[in-house]
PDB file of C-alpha atoms in Angstrom:
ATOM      1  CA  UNK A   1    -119.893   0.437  73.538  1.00 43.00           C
ATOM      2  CA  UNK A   2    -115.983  -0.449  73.497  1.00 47.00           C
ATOM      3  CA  UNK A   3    -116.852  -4.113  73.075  1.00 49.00           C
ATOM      4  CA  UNK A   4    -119.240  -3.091  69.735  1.00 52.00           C
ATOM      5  CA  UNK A   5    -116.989  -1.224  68.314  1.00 63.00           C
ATOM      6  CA  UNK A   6    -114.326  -3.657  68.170  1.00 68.00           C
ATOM      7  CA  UNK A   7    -116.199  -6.445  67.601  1.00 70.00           C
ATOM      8  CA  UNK A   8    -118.397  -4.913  65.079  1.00 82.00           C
ATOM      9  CA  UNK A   9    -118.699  -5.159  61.456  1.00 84.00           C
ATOM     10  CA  UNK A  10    -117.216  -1.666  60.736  1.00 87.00           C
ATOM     11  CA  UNK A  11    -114.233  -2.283  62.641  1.00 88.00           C
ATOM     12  CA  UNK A  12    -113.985  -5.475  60.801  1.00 86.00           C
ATOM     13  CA  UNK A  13    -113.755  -3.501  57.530  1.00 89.00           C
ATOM     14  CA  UNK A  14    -111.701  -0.550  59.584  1.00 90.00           C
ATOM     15  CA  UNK A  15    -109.261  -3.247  59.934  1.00 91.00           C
ATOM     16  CA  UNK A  16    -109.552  -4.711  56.458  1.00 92.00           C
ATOM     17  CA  UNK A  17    -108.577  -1.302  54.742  1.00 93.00           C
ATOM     18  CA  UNK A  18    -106.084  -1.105  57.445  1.00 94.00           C
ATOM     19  CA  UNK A  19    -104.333  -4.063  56.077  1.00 93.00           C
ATOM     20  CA  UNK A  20    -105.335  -3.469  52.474  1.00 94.00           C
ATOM     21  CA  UNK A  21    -103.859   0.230  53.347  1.00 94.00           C
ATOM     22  CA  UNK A  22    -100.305  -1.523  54.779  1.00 95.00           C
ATOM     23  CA  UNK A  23    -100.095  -4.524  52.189  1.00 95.00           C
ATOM     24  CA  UNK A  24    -100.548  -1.753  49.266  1.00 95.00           C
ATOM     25  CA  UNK A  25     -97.921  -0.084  51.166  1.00 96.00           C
ATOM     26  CA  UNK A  26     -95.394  -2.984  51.066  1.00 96.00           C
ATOM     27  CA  UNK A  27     -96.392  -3.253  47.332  1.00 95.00           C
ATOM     28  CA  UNK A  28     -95.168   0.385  46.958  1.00 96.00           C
ATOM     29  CA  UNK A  29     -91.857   0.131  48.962  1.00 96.00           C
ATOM     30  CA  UNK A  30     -91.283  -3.132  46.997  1.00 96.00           C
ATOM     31  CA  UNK A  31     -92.169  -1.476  43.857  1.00 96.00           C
ATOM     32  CA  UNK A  32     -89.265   1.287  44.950  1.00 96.00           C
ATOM     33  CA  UNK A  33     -87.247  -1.123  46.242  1.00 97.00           C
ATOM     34  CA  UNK A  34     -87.300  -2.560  42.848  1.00 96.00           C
ATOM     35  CA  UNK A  35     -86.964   1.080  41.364  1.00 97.00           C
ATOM     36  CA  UNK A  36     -83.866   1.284  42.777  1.00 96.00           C
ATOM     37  CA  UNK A  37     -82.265  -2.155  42.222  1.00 96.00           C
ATOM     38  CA  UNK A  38     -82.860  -1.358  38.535  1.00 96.00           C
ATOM     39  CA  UNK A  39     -81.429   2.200  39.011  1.00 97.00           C
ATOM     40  CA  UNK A  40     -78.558   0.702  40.403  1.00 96.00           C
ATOM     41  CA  UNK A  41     -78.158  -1.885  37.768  1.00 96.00           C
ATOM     42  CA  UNK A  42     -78.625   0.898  34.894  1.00 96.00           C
ATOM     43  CA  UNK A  43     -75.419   3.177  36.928  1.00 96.00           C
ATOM     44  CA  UNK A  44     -73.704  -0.180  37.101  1.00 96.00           C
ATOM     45  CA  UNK A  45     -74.092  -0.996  33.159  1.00 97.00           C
ATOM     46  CA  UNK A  46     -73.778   2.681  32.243  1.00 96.00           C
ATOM     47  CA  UNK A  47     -70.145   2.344  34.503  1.00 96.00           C
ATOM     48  CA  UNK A  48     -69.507  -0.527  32.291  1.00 96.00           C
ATOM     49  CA  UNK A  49     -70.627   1.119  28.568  1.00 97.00           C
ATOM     50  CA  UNK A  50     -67.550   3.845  29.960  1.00 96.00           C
ATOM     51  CA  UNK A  51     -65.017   1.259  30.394  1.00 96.00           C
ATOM     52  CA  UNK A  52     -66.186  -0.450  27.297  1.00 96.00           C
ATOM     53  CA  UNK A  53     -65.810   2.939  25.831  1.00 96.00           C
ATOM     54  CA  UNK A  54     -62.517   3.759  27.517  1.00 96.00           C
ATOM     55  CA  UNK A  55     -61.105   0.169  26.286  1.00 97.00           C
ATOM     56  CA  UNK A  56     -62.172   1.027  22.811  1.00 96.00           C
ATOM     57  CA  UNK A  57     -60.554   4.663  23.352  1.00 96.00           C
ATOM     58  CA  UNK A  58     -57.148   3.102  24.647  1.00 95.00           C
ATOM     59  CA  UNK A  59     -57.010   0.275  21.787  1.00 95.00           C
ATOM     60  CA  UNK A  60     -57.569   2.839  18.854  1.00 95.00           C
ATOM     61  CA  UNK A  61     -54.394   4.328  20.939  1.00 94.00           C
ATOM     62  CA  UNK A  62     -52.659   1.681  20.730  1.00 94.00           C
ATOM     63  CA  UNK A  63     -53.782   0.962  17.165  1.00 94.00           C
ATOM     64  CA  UNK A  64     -52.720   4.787  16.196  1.00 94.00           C
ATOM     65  CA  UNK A  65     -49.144   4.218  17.869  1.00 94.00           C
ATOM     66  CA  UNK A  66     -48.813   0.758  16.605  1.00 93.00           C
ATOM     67  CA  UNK A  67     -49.281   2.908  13.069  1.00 92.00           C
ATOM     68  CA  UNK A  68     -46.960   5.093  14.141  1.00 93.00           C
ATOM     69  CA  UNK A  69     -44.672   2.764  15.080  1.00 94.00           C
ATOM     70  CA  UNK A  70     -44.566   1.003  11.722  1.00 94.00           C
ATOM     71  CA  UNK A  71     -44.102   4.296  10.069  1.00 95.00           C
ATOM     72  CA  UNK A  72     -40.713   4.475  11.841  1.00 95.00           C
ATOM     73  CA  UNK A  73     -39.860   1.626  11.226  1.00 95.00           C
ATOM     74  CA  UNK A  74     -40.109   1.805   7.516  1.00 96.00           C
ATOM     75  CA  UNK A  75     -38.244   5.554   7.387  1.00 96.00           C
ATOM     76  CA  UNK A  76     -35.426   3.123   9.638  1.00 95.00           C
ATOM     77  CA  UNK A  77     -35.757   1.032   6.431  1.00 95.00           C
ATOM     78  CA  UNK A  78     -35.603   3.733   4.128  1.00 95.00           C
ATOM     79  CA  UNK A  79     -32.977   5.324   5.843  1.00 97.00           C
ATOM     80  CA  UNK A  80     -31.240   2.295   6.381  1.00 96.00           C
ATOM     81  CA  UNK A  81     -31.184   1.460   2.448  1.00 96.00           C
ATOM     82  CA  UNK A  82     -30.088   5.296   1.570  1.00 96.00           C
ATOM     83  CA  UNK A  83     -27.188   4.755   3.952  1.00 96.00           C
ATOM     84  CA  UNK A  84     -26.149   1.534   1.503  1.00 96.00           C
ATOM     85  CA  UNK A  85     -27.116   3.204  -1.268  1.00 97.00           C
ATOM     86  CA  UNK A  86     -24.296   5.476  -0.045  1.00 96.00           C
ATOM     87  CA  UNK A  87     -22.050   3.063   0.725  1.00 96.00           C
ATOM     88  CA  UNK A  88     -22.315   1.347  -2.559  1.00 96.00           C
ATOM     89  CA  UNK A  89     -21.400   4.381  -4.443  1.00 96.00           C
ATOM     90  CA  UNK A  90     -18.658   5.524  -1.904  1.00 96.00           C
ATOM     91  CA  UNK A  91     -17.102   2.012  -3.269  1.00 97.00           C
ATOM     92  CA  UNK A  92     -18.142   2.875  -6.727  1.00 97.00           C
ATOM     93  CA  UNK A  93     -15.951   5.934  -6.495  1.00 97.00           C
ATOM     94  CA  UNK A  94     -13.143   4.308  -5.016  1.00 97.00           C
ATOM     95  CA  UNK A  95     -13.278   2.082  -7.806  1.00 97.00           C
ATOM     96  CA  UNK A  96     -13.401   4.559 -10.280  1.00 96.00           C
ATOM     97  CA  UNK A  97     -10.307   6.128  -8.467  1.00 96.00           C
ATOM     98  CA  UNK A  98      -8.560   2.716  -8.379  1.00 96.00           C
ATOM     99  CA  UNK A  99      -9.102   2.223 -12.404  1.00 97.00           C
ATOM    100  CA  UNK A 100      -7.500   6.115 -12.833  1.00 97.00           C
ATOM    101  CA  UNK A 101      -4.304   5.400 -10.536  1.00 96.00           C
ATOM    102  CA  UNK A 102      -4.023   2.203 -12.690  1.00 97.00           C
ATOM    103  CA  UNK A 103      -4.421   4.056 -15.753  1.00 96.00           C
ATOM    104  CA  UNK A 104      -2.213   6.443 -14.777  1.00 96.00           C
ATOM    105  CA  UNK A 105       0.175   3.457 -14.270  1.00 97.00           C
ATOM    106  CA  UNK A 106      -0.138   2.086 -17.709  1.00 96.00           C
ATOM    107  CA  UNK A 107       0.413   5.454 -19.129  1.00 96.00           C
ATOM    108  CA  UNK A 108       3.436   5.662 -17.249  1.00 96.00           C
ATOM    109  CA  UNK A 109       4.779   1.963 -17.977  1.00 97.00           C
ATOM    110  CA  UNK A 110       4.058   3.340 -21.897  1.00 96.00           C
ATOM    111  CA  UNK A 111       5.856   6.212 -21.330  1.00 96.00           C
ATOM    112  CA  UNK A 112       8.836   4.158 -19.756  1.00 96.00           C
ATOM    113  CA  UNK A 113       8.397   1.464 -22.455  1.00 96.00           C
ATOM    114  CA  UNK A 114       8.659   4.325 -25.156  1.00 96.00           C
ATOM    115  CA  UNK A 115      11.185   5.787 -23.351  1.00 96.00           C
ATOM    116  CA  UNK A 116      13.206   1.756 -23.816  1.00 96.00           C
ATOM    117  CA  UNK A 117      12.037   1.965 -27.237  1.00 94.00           C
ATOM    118  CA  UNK A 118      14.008   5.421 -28.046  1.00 95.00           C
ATOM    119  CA  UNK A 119      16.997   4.215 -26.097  1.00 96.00           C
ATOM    120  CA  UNK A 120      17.195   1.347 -27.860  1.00 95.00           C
ATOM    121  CA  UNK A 121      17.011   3.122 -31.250  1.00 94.00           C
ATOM    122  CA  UNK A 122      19.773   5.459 -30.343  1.00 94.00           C
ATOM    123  CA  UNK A 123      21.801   2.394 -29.242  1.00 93.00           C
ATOM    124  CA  UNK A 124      20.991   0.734 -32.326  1.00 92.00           C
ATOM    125  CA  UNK A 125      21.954   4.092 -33.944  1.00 94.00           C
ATOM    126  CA  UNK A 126      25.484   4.110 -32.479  1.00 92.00           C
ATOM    127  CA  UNK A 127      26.252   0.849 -32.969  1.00 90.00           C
ATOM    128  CA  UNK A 128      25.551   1.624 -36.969  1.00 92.00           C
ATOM    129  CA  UNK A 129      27.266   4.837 -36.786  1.00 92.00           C
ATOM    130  CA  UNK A 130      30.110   2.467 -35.495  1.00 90.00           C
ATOM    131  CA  UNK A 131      29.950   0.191 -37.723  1.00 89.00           C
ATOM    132  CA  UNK A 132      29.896   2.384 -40.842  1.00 87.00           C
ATOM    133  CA  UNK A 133      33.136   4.217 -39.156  1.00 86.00           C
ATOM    134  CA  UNK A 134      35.177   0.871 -38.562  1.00 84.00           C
ATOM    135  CA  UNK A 135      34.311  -0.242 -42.275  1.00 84.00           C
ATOM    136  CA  UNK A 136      35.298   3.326 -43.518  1.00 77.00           C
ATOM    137  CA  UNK A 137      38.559   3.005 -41.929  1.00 68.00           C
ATOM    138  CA  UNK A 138      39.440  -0.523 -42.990  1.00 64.00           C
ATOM    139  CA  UNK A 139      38.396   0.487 -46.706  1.00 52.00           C
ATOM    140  CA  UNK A 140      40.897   3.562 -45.874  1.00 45.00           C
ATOM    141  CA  UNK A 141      38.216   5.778 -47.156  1.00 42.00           C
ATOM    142  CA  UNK A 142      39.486   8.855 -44.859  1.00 43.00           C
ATOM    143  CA  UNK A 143      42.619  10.021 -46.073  1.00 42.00           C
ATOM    144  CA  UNK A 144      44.840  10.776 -42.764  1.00 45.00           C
ATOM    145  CA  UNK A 145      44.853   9.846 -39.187  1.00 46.00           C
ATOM    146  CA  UNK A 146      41.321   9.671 -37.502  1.00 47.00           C
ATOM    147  CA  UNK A 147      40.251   8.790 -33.480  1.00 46.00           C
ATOM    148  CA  UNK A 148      36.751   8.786 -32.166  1.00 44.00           C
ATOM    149  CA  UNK A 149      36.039   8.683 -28.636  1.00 42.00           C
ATOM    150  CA  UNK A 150      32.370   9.839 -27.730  1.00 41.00           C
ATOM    151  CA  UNK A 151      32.381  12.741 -30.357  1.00 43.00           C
ATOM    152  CA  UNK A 152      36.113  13.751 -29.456  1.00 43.00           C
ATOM    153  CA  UNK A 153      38.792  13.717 -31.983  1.00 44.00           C
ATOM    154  CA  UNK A 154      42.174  12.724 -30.892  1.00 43.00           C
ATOM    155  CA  UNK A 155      45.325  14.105 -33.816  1.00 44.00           C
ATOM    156  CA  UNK A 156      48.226  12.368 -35.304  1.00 41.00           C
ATOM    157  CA  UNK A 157      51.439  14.663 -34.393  1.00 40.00           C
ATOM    158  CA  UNK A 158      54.047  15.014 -37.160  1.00 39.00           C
ATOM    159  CA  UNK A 159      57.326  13.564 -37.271  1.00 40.00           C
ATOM    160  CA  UNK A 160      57.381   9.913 -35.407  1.00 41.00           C
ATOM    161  CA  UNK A 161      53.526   8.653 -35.155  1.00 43.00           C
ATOM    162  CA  UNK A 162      54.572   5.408 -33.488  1.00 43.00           C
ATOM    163  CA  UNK A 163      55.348   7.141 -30.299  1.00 38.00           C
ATOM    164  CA  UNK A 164      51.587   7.880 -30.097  1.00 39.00           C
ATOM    165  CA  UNK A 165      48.327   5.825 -29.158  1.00 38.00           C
ATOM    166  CA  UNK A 166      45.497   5.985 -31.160  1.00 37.00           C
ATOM    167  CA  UNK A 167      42.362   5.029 -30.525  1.00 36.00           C
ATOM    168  CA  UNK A 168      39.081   4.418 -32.850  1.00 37.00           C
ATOM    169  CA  UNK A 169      36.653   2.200 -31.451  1.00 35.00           C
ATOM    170  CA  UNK A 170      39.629   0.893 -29.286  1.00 34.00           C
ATOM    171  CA  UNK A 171      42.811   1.831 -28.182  1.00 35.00           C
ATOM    172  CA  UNK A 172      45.793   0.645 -30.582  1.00 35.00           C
ATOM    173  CA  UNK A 173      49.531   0.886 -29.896  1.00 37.00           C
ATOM    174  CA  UNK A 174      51.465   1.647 -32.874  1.00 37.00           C
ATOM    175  CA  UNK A 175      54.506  -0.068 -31.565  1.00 40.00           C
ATOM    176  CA  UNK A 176      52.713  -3.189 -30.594  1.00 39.00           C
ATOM    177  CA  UNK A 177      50.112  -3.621 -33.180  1.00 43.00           C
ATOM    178  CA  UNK A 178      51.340  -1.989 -36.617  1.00 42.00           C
ATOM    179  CA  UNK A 179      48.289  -0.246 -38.048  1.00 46.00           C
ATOM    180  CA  UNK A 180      46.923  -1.069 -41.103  1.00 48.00           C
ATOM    181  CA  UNK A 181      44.635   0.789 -43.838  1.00 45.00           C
ATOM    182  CA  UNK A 182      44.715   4.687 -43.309  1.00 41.00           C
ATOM    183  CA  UNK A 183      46.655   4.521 -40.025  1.00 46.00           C
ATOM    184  CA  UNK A 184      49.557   2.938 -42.090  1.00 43.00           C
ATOM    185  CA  UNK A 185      49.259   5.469 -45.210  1.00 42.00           C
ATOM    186  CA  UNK A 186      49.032   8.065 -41.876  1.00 42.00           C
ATOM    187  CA  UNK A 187      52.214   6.448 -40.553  1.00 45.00           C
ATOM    188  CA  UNK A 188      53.742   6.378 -43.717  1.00 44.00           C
ATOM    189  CA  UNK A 189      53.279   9.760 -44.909  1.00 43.00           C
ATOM    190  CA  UNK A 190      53.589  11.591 -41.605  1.00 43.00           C
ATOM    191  CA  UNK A 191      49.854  13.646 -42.122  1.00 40.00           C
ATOM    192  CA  UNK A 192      49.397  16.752 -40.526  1.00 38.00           C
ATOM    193  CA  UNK A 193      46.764  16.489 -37.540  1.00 38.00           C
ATOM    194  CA  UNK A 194      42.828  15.938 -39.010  1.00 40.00           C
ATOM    195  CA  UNK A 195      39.909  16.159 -36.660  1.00 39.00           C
ATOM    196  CA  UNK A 196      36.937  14.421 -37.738  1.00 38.00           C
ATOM    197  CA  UNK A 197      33.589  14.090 -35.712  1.00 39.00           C
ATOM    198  CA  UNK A 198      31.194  11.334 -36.110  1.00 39.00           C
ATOM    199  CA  UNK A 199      28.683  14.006 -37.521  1.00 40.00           C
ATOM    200  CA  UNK A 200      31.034  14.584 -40.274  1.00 38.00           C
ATOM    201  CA  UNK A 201      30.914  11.175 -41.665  1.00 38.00           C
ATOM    202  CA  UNK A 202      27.737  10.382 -43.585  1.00 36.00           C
ATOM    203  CA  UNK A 203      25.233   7.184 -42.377  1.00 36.00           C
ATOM    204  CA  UNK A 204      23.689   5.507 -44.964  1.00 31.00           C
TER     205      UNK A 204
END
């Protein structure tokens, strides 16, 4: 009975399914062998989607601070060229204080110049007021004895004038250098004293 049924035609096709059972079962762990390289592979590209992802994510980053960045660096610029702008009108200033101390100069130099210029008239106006008085008193057009020193009148004393010194314009002694014009008619006549400022005698 053992030897039939293991030598007979349904344990032949026992045997069959058997193997058709354990090949269809290889098939099936293949099959989820397979399953699971492609699972892996999917994890494995879905790992590197997120670094793709988290490259993309760190270069806009870098894009955003290289934005920033350039921001600063033109408000440096801007600030850089307010700081000249400053600068340049710091110098302007100092400028425009230079020309006013120099103005100020000129003014003064006019002032001192003017100053020459009035001098110089009132020299000029001596000089003719001494002129006039030396040709007044070699015309003997003052009657009596006459000295002029700075506004101060010096007198003829009666009795002996050629004891005295008399001076107009310069100091003349009697004695040594006989007078001539009024001082003579002066000597001559023996005058009493006459004081006569420079304001006294007319300038024309």
């Amino acid at each position: 009975m053992s030897d039939k049924s293991t030598s007979g035609p349904r344990y032949r096709q026992h045997l069959w399914l058997v193997a058709q059972r354990r090949v269809a079962l290889v098939d099936h762990t293949q099959r989820r062998v397979a399953l699971v390289d492609h699972i892996q592979r999917r994890v494995a590209l879905v790992g590197h989607i997120q670094r793709r992802v988290a490259l993309v994510d760190h270069i806009q980053r870098r894009v955003a601070l290289t934005g920033r960045m350039q921001r600063r660096v033109a408000l440096v610029g801007h600030i850089q060229r307010r700081v000249a702008l400053v600068g340049h009108m710091q110098r302007r200033v100092a400028l425009v204080d230079h020309i006013q101390r120099r103005v100020a100069l000129v003014d003064h130099i006019q002032r001192r110049v003017a100053l020459v210029d009035h001098i110089q008239r009132r020299v000029a106006l001596v000089d003719h007021i001494q002129r006039r008085v030396a040709l007044m008193t070699t015309q003997n057009v003052i009657d009596g004895p006459l000295c002029v020193i700075d506004g101060h009148t010096l007198e003829t004393p009666r009795g002996n004038p050629g004891d005295s010194t008399f001076t107009l314009l310069r100091r003349v002694n009697w004695a040594q250098s006989p007078p001539v014009g009024w001082e003579a008619h002066a000597q001559t006549n023996g005058l009493s004293p006459v004081s006569v400022s420079v304001s006294d005698i007319a300038v024309h």
